[in-house]
XYZ file of C-alpha atoms in Angstrom:
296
model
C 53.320 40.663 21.338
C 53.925 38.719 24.214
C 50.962 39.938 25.851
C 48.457 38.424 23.069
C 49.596 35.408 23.555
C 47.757 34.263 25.736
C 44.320 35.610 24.425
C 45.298 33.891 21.347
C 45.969 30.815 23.008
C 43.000 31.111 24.851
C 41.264 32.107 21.404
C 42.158 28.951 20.180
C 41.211 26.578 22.765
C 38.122 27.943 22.132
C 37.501 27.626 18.510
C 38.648 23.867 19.124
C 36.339 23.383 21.876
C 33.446 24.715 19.850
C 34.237 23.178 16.808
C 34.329 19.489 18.349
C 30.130 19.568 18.437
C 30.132 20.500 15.335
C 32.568 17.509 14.368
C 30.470 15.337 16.882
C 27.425 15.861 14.943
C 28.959 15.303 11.571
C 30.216 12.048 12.723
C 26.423 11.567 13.816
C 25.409 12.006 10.525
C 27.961 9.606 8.237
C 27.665 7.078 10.865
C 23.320 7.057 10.223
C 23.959 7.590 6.645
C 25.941 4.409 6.217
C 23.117 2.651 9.549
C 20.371 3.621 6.763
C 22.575 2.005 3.118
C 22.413 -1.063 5.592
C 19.527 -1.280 5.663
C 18.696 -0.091 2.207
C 20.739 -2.892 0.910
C 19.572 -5.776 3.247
C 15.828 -4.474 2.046
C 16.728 -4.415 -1.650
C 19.182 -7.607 -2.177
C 15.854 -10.296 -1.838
C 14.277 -7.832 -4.769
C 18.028 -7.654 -6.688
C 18.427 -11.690 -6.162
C 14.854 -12.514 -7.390
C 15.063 -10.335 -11.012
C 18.858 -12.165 -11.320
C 17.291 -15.930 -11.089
C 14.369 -14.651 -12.789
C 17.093 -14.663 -15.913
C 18.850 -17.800 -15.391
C 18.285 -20.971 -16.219
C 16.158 -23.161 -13.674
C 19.057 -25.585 -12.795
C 21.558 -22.492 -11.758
C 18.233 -21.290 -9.553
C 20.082 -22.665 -6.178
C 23.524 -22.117 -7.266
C 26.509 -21.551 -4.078
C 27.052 -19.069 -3.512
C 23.903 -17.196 -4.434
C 24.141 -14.609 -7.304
C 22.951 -11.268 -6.427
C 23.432 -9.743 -9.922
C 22.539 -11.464 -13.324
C 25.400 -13.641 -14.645
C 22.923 -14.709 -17.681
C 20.010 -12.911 -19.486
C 17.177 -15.906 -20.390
C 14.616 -13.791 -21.340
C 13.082 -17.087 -22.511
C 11.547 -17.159 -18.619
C 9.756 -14.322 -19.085
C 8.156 -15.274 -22.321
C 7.341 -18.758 -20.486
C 5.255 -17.309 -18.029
C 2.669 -16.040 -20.645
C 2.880 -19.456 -22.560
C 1.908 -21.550 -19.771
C -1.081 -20.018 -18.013
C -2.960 -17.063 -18.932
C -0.703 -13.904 -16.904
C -2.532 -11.156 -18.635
C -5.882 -12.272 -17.850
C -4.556 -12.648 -14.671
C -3.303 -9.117 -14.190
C -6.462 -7.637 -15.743
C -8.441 -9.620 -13.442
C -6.219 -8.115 -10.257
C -6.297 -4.632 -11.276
C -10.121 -5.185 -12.122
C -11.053 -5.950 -9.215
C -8.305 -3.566 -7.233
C -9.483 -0.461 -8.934
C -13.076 -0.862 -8.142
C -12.665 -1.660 -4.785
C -10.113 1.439 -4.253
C -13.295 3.310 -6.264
C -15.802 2.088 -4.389
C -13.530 2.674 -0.942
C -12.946 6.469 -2.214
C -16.998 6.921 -2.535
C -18.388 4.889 0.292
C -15.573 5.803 2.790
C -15.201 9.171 2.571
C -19.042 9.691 3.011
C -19.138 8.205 6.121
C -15.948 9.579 7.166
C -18.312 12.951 6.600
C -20.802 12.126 8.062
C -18.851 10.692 11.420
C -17.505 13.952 11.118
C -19.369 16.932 10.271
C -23.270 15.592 10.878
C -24.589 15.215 14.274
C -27.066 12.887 14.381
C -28.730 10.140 17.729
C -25.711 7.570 17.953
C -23.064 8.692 16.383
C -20.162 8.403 18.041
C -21.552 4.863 19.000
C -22.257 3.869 15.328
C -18.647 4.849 14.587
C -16.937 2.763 17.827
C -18.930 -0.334 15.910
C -17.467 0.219 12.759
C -13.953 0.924 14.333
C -14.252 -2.614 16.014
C -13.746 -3.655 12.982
C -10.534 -3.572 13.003
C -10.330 -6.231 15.552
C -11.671 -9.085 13.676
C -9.998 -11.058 11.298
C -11.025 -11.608 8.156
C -10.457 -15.147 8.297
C -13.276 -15.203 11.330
C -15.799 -13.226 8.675
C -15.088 -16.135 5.738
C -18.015 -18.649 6.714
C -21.208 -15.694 6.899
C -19.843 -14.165 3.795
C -19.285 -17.532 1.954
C -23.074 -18.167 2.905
C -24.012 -14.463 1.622
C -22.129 -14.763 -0.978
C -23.758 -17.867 -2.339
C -27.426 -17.020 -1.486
C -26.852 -13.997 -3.968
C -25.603 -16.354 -6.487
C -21.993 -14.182 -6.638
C -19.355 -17.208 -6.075
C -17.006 -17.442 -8.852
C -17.187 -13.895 -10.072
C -15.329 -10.785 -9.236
C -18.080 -9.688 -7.155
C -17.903 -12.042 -4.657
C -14.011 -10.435 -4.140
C -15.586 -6.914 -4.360
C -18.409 -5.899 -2.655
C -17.067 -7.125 1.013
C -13.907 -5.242 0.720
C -15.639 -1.981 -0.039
C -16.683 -1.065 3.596
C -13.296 -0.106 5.089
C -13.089 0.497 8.717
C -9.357 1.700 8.827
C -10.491 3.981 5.619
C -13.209 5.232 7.353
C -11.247 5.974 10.379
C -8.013 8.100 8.961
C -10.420 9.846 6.483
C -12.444 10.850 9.344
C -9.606 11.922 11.277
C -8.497 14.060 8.456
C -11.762 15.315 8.413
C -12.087 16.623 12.216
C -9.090 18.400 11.561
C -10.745 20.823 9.012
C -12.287 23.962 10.755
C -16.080 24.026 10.773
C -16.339 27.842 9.284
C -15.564 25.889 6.003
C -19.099 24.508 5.979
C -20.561 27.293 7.470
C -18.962 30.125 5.001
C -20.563 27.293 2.179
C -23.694 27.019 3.490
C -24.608 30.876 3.905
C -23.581 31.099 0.062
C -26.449 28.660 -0.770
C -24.743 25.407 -0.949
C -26.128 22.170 -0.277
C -24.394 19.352 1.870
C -23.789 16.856 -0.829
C -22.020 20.183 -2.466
C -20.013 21.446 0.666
C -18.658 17.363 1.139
C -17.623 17.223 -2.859
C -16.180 20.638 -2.983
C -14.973 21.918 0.478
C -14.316 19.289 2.618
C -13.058 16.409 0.127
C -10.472 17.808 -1.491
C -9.208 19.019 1.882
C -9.065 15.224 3.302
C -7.378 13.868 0.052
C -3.955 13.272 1.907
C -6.249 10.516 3.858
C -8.194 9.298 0.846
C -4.670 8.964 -1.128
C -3.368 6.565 1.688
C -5.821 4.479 2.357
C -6.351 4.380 -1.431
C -2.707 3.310 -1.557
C -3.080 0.592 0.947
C -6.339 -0.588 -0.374
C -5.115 -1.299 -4.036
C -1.586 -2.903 -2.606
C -3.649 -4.862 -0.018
C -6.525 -6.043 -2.831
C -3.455 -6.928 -5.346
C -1.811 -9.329 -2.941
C -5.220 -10.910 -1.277
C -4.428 -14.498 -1.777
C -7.248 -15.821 0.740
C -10.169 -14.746 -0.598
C -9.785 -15.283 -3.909
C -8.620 -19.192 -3.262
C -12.273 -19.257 -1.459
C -14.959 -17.771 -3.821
C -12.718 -18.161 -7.253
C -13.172 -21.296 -9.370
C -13.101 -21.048 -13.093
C -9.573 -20.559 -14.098
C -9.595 -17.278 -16.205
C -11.124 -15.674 -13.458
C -8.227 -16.339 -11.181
C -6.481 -13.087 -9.917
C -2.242 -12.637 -9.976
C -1.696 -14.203 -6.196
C -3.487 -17.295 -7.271
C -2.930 -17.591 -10.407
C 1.038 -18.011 -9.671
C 0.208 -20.946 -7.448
C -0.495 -22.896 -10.932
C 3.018 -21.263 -12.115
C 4.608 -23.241 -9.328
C 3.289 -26.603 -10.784
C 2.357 -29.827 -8.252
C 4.694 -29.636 -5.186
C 5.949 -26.753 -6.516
C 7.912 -28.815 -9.521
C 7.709 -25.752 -11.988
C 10.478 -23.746 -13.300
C 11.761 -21.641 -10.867
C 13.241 -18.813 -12.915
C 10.017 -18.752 -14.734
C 8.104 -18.288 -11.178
C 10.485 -15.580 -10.118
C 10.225 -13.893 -13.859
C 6.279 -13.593 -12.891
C 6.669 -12.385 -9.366
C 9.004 -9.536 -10.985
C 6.137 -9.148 -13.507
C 3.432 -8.842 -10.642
C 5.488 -6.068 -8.698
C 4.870 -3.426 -11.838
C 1.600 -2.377 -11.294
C 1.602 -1.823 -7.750
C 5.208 -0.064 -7.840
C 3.663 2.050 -10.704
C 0.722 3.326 -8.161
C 3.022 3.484 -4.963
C 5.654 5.891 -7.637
C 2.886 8.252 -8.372
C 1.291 8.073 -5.325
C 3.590 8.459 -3.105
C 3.890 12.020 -2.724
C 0.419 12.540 -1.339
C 1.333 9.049 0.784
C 4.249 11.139 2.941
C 1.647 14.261 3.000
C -1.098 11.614 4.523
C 1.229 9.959 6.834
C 2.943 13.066 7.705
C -0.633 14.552 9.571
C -1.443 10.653 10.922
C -1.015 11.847 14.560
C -4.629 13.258 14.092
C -6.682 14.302 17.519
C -9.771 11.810 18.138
């Protein structure tokens, strides 16, 4: 007996030494879990503080210390954002104008992403570094030409004016085109020796197989259309025609005077919609981002 001793000693020195990395990376793992509810919470509290004065009454808006959950239900907000300006026509007018651009991004984008991609033609790869710059301008430099455009075609103060210059995409064309590269050519070719034509081979071969790119762009397109404040305070006049960004501004009232609760009811209001498309689209968002470190 005396003589396993010390192999079960030994034994068990080692099943303590090799269960401490095991321990170690347990630890690891609670201690990110509660890094990441952090941060969960310090993301979500603005959202959870904004519905909970959305049901208050305006003069408990500012109360100390601030309320995270509701401590009153005045659904009466809610119903006051539809009696003093026109909200629906305001969210019909921002998912107007968001789905046809997202549309007309899907179309236009992913045909030049095709044919940066899979036609060889004089200039190419130049034509493509033009578009790709781009993505170096700011819109804000852009405003003046397309105000003048704009108004020479006799488009300011319609939806149009909103439209048409956000359907050329240069960060569409670009991941859709980098999805596309990634696609082996015997695709076309095994198409093409069956008889197919081009505009067949880009419809049914190679765009389904870059829809992970065409769902995130599409994603950030309708999210980035929904909360364009800038160009809609530039070409939009007539009031009905307002979209949801601007449209709150006359929520606010004149130096902001307006019920606070009721503002905060329609900024909960405006997040629906594009929380809606985010929720279903989402799962082809992770699959798009997921193959974003694409070869050039």
């Amino acid at each position: 007996m005396d003589a396993h001793k010390p192999a079960y000693a030994a034994n068990s020195v080692i099943g303590v030494k090799a269960g401490r990395p095991g321990a170690r990376i347990k630890a690891r793992t609670v201690l990110l879990y509660i890094v990441l509810l952090l941060v969960a919470a310090y993301m979500i509290i603005p959202f959870l503080w904004i519905f909970s004065t959305s049901l208050r009454l305006a003069k408990d808006s500012f109360a100390l210390p601030p309320a995270i959950f509701p401590t009153s239900f005045v659904w009466e907000n809610y119903q006051e954002v539809f009696e003093k300006v026109p909200f629906a026509a305001f969210i019909t007018n921002s998912i107007k104008i968001a789905a046809i651009v997202v549309i007309g991004h899907v179309l236009i984008s992913s045909m030049a992403a095709f044919a940066f991609s899979r036609i060889k033609f004089p200039g190419r790869d130049v034509i493509f570094l033009v578009f790709l710059s781009g993505l170096m301008i700011p819109s804000q430099v852009t405003i003046i030409p397309q105000f003048i455009l704009i108004s020479k075609l006799g488009l300011v103060d319609t939806h149009w004016a909103i439209i048409l210059p956000a359907l050329i995409n240069p960060l569409g064309i670009f991941m859709i085109r980098q999805m596309m590269l990634t696609i082996p050519h015997s695709y076309d070719e095994a198409a093409y020796m069956d008889g197919a034509n081009r505009m067949w081979v880009f419809l049914k071969v190679i765009l389904p197989m870059a829809f992970p790119a065409v769902s995130v762009t599409s994603v950030l397109l309708f999210i980035a259309n929904w909360n364009d404040f800038f160009r809609p305070l530039i070409f939009l006049n007539t009031y009905e025609k307002m979209t949801l960004p601007l449209g709150m501004t006359v929520l606010t009232g004149l130096f902001g005077t307006g019920n606070l609760s009721a503002v905060l009811a329609g900024v909960t209001l405006s997040l629906i919609p594009p929380l809606l498309f985010y929720m279903f689209g989402q799962k082809y968002l992770i699959e798009g981002l997921s193959v974003g470190g694409l070869k050039i």
